Coordinates of C-alpha atoms in Angstrom, one line a residue:
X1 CA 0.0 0.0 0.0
X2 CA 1.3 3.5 -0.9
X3 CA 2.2 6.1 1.9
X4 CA 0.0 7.6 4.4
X5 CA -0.8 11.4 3.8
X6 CA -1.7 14.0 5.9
X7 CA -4.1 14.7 3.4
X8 CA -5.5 14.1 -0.1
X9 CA -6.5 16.5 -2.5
X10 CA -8.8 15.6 -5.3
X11 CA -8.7 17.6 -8.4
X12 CA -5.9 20.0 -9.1
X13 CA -7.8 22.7 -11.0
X14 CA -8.1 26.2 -9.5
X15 CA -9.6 25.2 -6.1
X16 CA -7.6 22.2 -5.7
X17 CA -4.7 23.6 -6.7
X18 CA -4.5 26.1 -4.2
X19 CA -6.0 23.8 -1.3
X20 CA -2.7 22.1 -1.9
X21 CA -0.6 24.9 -1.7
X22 CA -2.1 26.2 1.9
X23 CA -2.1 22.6 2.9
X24 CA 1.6 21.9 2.3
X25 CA 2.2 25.5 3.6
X26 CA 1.3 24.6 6.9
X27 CA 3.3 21.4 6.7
X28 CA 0.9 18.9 5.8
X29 CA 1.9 15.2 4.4
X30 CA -0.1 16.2 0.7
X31 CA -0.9 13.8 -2.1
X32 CA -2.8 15.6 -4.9
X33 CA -4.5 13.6 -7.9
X34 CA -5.6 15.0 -11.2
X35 CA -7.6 13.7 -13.9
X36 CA -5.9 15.5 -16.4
X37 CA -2.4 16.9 -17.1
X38 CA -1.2 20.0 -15.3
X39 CA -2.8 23.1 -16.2
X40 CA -5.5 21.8 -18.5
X41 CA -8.2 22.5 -20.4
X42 CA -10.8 20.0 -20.0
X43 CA -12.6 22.1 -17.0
X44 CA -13.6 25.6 -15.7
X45 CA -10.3 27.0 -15.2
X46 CA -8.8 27.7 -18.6
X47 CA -9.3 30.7 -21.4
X48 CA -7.1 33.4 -20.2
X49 CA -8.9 35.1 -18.2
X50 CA -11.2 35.6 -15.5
X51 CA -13.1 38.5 -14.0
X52 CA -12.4 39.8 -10.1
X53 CA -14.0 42.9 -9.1
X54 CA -15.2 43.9 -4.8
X55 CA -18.4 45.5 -5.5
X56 CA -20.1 42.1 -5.6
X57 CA -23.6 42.5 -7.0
X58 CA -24.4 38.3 -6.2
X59 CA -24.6 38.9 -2.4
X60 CA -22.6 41.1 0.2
X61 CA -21.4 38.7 2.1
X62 CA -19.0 37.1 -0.4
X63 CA -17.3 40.8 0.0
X64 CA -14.9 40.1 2.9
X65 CA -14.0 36.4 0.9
X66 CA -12.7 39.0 -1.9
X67 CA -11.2 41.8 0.2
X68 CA -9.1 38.6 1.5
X69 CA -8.4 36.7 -2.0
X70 CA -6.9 40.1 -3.0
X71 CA -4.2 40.0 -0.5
X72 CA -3.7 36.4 -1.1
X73 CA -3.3 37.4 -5.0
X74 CA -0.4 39.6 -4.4
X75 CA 1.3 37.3 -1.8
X76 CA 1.0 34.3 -5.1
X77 CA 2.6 36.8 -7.5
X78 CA 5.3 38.3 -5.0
X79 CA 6.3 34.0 -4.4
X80 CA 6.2 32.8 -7.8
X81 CA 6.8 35.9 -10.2
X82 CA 3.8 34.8 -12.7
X83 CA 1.3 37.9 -13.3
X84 CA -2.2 36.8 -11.9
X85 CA -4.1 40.2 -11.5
X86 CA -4.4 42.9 -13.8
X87 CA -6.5 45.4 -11.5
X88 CA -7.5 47.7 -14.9
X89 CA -11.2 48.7 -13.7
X90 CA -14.4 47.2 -14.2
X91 CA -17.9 48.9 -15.2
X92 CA -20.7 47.3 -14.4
X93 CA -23.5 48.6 -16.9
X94 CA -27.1 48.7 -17.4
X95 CA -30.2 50.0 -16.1
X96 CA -30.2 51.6 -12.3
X97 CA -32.5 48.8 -11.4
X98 CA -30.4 45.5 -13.3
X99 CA -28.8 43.5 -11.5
X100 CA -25.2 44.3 -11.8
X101 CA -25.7 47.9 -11.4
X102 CA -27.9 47.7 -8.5
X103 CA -26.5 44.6 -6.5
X104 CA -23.1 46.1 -6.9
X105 CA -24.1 49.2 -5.6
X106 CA -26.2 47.7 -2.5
X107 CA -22.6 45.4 -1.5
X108 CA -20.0 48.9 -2.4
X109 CA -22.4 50.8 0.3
X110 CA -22.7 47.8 2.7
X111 CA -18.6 47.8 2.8
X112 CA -17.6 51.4 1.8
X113 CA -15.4 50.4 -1.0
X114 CA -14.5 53.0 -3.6
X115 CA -16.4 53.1 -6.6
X116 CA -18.2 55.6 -8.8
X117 CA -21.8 56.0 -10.7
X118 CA -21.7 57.3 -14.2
X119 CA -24.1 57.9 -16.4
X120 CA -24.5 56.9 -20.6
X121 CA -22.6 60.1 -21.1
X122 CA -19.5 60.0 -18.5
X123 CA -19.3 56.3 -20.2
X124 CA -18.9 57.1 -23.2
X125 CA -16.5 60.1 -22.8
X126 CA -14.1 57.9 -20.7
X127 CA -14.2 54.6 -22.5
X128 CA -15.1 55.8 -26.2
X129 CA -15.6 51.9 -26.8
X130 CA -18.6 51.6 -24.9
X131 CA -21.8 53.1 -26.5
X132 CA -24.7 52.4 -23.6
X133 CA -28.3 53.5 -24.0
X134 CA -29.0 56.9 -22.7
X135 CA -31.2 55.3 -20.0
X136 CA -28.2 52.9 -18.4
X137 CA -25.5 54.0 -16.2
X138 CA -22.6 51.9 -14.8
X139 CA -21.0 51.4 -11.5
X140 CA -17.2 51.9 -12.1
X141 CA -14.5 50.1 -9.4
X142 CA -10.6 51.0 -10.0
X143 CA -10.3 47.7 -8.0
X144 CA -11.8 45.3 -10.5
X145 CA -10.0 43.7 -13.6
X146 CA -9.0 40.5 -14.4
X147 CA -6.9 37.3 -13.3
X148 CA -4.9 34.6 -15.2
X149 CA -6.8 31.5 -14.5
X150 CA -3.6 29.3 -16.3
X151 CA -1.4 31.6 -14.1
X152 CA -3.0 31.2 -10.8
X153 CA -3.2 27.2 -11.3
X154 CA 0.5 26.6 -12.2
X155 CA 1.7 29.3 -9.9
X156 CA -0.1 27.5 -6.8
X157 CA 0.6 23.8 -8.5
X158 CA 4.6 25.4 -8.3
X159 CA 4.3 26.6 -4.6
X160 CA 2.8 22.8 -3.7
X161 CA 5.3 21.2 -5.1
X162 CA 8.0 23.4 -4.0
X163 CA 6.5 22.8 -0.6
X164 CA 6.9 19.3 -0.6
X165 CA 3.6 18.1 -2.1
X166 CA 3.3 14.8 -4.1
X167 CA 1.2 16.0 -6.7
X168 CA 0.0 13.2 -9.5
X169 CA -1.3 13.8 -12.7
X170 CA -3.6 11.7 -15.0
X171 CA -4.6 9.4 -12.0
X172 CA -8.1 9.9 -11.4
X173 CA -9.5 9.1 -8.7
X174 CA -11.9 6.1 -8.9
X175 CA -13.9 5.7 -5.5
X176 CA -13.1 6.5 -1.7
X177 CA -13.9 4.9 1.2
X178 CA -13.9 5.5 5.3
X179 CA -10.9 4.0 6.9
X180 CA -9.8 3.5 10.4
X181 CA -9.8 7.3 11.6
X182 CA -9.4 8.2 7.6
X183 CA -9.9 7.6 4.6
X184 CA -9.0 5.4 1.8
X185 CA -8.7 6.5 -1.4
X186 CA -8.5 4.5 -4.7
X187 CA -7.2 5.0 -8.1
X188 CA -6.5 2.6 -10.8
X189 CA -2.8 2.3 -10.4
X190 CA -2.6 2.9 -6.3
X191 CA -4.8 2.7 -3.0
X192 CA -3.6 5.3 -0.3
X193 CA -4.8 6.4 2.7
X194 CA -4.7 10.0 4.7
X195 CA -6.4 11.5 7.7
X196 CA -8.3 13.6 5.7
X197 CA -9.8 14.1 2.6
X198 CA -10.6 17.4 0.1
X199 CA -12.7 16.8 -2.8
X200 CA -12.7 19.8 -5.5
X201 CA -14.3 18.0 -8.3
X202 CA -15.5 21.1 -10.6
X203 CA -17.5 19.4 -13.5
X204 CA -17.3 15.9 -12.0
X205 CA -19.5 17.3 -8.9
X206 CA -22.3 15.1 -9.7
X207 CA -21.0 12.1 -9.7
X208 CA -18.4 12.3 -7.1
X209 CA -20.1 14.3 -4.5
X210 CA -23.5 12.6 -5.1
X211 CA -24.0 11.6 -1.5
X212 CA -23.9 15.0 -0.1
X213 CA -27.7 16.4 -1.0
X214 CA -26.7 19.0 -3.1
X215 CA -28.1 19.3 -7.1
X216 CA -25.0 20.4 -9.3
X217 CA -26.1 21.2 -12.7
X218 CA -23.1 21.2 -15.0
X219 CA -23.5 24.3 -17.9
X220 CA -21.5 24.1 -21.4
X221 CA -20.3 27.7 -21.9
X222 CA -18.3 29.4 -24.9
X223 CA -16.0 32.2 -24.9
X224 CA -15.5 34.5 -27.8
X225 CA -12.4 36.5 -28.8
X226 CA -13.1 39.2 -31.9
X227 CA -10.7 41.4 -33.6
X228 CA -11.8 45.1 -33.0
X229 CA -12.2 47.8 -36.1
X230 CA -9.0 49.3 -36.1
X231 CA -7.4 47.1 -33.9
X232 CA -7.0 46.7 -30.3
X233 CA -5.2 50.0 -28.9
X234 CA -8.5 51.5 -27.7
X235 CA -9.0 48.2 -26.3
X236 CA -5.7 47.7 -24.0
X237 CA -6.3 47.4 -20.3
X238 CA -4.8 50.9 -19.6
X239 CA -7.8 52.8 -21.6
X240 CA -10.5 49.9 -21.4
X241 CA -12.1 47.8 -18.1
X242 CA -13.2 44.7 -17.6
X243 CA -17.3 45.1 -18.2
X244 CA -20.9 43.2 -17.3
X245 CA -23.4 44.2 -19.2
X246 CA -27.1 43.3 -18.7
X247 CA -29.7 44.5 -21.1
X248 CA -33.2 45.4 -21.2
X249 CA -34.4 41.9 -21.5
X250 CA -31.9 40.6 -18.6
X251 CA -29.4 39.0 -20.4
X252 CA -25.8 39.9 -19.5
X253 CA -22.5 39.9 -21.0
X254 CA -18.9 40.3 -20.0
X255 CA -15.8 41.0 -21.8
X256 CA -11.9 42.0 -21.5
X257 CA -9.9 44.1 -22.5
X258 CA -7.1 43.3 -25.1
X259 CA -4.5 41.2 -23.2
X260 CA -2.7 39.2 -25.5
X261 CA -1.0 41.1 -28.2
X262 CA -2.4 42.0 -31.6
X263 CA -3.4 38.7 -32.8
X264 CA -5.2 38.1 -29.8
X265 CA -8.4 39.9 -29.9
X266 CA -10.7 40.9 -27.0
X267 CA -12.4 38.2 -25.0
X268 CA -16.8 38.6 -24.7
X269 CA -19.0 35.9 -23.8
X270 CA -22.5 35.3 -22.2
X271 CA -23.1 35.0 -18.8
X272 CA -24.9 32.0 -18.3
X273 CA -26.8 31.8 -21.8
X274 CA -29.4 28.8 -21.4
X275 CA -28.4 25.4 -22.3
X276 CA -29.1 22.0 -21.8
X277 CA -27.5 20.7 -18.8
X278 CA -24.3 18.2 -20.2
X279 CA -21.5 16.1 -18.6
X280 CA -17.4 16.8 -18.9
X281 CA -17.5 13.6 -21.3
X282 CA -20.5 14.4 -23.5
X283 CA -20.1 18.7 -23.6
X284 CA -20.3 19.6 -27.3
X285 CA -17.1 21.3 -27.5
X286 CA -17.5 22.4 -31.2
X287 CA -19.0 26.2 -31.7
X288 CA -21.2 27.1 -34.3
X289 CA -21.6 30.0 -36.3
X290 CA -25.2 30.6 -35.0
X291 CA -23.9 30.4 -31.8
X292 CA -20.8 33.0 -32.8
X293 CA -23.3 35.4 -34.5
X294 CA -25.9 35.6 -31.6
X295 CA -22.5 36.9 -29.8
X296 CA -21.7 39.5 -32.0
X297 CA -24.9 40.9 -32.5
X298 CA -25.5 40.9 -28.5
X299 CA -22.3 42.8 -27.5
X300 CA -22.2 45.2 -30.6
X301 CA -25.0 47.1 -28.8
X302 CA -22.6 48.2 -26.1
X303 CA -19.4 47.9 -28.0
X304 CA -20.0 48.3 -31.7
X305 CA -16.5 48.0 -32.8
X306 CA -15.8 45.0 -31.0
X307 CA -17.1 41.8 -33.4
X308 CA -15.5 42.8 -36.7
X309 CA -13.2 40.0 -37.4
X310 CA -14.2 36.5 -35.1
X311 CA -10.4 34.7 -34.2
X312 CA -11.7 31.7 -32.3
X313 CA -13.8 30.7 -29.0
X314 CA -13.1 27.8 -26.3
X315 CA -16.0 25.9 -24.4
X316 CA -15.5 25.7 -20.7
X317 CA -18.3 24.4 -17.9
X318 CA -20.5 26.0 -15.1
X319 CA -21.5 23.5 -12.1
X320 CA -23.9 25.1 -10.8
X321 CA -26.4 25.0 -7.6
X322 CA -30.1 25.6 -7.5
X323 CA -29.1 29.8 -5.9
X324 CA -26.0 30.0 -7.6
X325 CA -24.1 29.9 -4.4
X326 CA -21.3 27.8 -3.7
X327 CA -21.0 24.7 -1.6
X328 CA -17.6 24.9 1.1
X329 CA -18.3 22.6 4.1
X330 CA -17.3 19.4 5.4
X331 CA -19.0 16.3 3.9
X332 CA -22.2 15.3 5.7
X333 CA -21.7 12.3 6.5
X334 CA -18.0 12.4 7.2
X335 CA -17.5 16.0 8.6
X336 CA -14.6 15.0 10.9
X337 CA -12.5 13.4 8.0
X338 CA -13.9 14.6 4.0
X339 CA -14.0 18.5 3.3
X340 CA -16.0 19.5 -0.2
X341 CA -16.0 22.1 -2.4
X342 CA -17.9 22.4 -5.9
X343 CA -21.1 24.4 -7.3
X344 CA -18.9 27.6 -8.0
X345 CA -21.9 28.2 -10.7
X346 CA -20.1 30.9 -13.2
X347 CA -18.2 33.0 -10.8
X348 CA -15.8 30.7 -8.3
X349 CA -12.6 31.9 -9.9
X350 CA -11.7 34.9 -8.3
X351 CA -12.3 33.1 -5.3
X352 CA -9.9 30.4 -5.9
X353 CA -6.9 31.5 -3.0
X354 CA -8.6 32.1 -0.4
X355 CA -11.4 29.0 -1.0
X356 CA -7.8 27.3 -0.3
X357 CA -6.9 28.7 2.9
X358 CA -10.3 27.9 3.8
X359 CA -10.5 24.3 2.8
X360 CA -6.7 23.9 4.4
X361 CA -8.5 25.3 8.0
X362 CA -11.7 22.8 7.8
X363 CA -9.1 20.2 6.6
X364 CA -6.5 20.7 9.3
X365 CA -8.8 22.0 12.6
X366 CA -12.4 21.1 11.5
X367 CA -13.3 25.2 11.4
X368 CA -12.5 28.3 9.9
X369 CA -12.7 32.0 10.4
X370 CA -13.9 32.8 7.4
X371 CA -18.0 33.9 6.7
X372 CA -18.9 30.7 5.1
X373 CA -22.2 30.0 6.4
X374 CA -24.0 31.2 3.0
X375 CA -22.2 28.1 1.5
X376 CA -23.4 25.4 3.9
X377 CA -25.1 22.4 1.8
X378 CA -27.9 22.1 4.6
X379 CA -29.5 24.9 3.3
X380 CA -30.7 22.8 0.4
X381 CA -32.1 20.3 2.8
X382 CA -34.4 22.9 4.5
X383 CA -36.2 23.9 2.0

């Protein structure tokens, strides 16, 4: 039988990835196990970029999660060198009463973090490539930007391993049980058996955490990057911010600005555009040209110079919960030994260090000190 571990972290994506990190940080025997290869692409934390912003228009109480993942973002670049945030503001536009205008507001006042209104018109004079109606208006946060989801996953992968972590790659994990005072977990090549167990399954939620009472409803989304008219210099992140945009019918997009060099466009996509609910191993992963022109017709009502020229788009996958909060606690039915984490539902990533530290603390000492009673599975279970 293989080693004994401290602790076992299943799934090495962004979560995972960083649960390692704080776990092997505080000196814990870690043995990490991955589906895929390093740094892939087969889940929910790939495509270049991600959007991070305070102002939180889903709920106030994620805001102290972010005011602490922001520390934790320069600490990861400051140990590794790799560039994960690029704070270049972010504009949250539509009507007063849409969601990301209004919810962002209500959470900036709750905390008192800087941010300013502008109207259609003190849009468009500072970021000439946004065009919004004359009856929207935008929240505007110096603080937001973007992250470098490939970044933050190698960057915390290289900390881990730096830090004496055993992490394995293409060895899934093919069941778990109790053992002893532990657990024992098996994989097609090796059984092993820890203290503790940390299951960050992304995509694979449904099947690997269905015991714990939560539905996890797994999205297909696509991502989009266009060629501006005239090419990207209005788009660079010093003149243009990250953006959401919700119409007058609800539907939101977000977008980037111009991060990789001239050949690499400007990143849009939907947020959460309805599809039927797929699997990581039956996702259609080829994108249609229906699909790429109901994109540029949507965003070229706020950003008509965007969707000239179409370079390429990438599929990626939402697991998401019936409120579109997340799920952080330990298991159910094995609180003292199994820690989970999944339903991130669209907007986990700029969570991603501190839902480490966090998952290290409930690992290591059963608690944390963290707000993460919003993210408690029994609130399914009473309703």
């Amino acid at each position: 039988m293989s080693p004994t571990y401290d602790v076992v972290v299943i799934g090495l994506g962004g979560m995972g990835s960083a649960a390692a990190h704080h776990l092997s940080a505080r000196g814990a025997r870690v043995l990490g196990l991955e589906k895929f290869g390093p740094v892939h692409d087969r889940g929910s934390s790939h495509g270049g970029s991600r959007i991070t912003r305070q102002s939180y228009f889903e709920d106030p109480a994620y805001v102290p999660l972010l005011l602490r993942a922001y520390e934790l973002y320069e600490e990861l670049e400051r140990a590794t060198g790799q560039e994960i945030a690029v704070l270049c503001g972010g504009l949250m536009v539509g009507r007063p009463d849409s969601r990301p205008v209004a919810g962002s507001l209500r959470s900036a006042r709750a905390w008192d973090l800087p941010h300013e209104v502008l109207d259609a018109a003190a849009i468009r004079r500072r970021f000439p490539t946004l065009t919004p109606g004359d009856d929207e208006v935008g929240l505007f946060e110096a603080k937001a930007g973007l992250l470098r989801p490939e970044n933050t996953v190698a960057a915390h992968l290289r900390l881990a391993d730096r830090q004496g972590a055993d992490l394995r790659f293409d060895e899934p994990m093919t069941h778990w049980e109790p053992y002893r005072d532990g657990v024992r977990v098996h994989t097609a090549a090796h059984t092993y058996t820890a203290g503790r167990l940390v299951i960050c399954p992304g995509a694979w939620a449904p099947r690997l955490l269905a015991d714990v009472g939560v539905q996890v409803t797994v999205e297909r989304q696509v991502m989009y990057w266009f060629r501006p008219a005239g090419g990207i210099e209005p788009f660079r992140p010093e003149r243009h911010p990250v953006y959401i945009w919700e119409d007058a019918a609800g539907v939101q997009v977000y977008g980037f600005p111009a991060i990789d060099g001239p050949d690499g466009g400007a990143k849009v996509a939907f947020f959460r555009r309805e599809s039927a609910p797929t699997t990581p191993e039956t996702i259609d992963r080829t994108v249609r040209e229906e699909e790429i022109r109901a994109m540029a017709e949507q965003v070229s009502g706020l950003l008509p110079d965007l969707p000239v020229t179409f370079l390429k788009a990438a599929t990626c996958m939402y697991s998401t919960t019936a409120d579109e909060h997340f799920v952080i606690a330990p298991h159910p039915a094995h609180p003292e030994s199994v820690t989970v984490a999944c339903g991130f539902s669209g907007h986990g990533f700029k969570f991603v260090p501190v839902v480490g530290e966090i998952l290290a603390d409930l690992a290591l000492t059963g608690s944390t000190a963290h707000p993460i009673g919003l993210f408690d599975p029994a609130r399914f279970a009473a309703r």
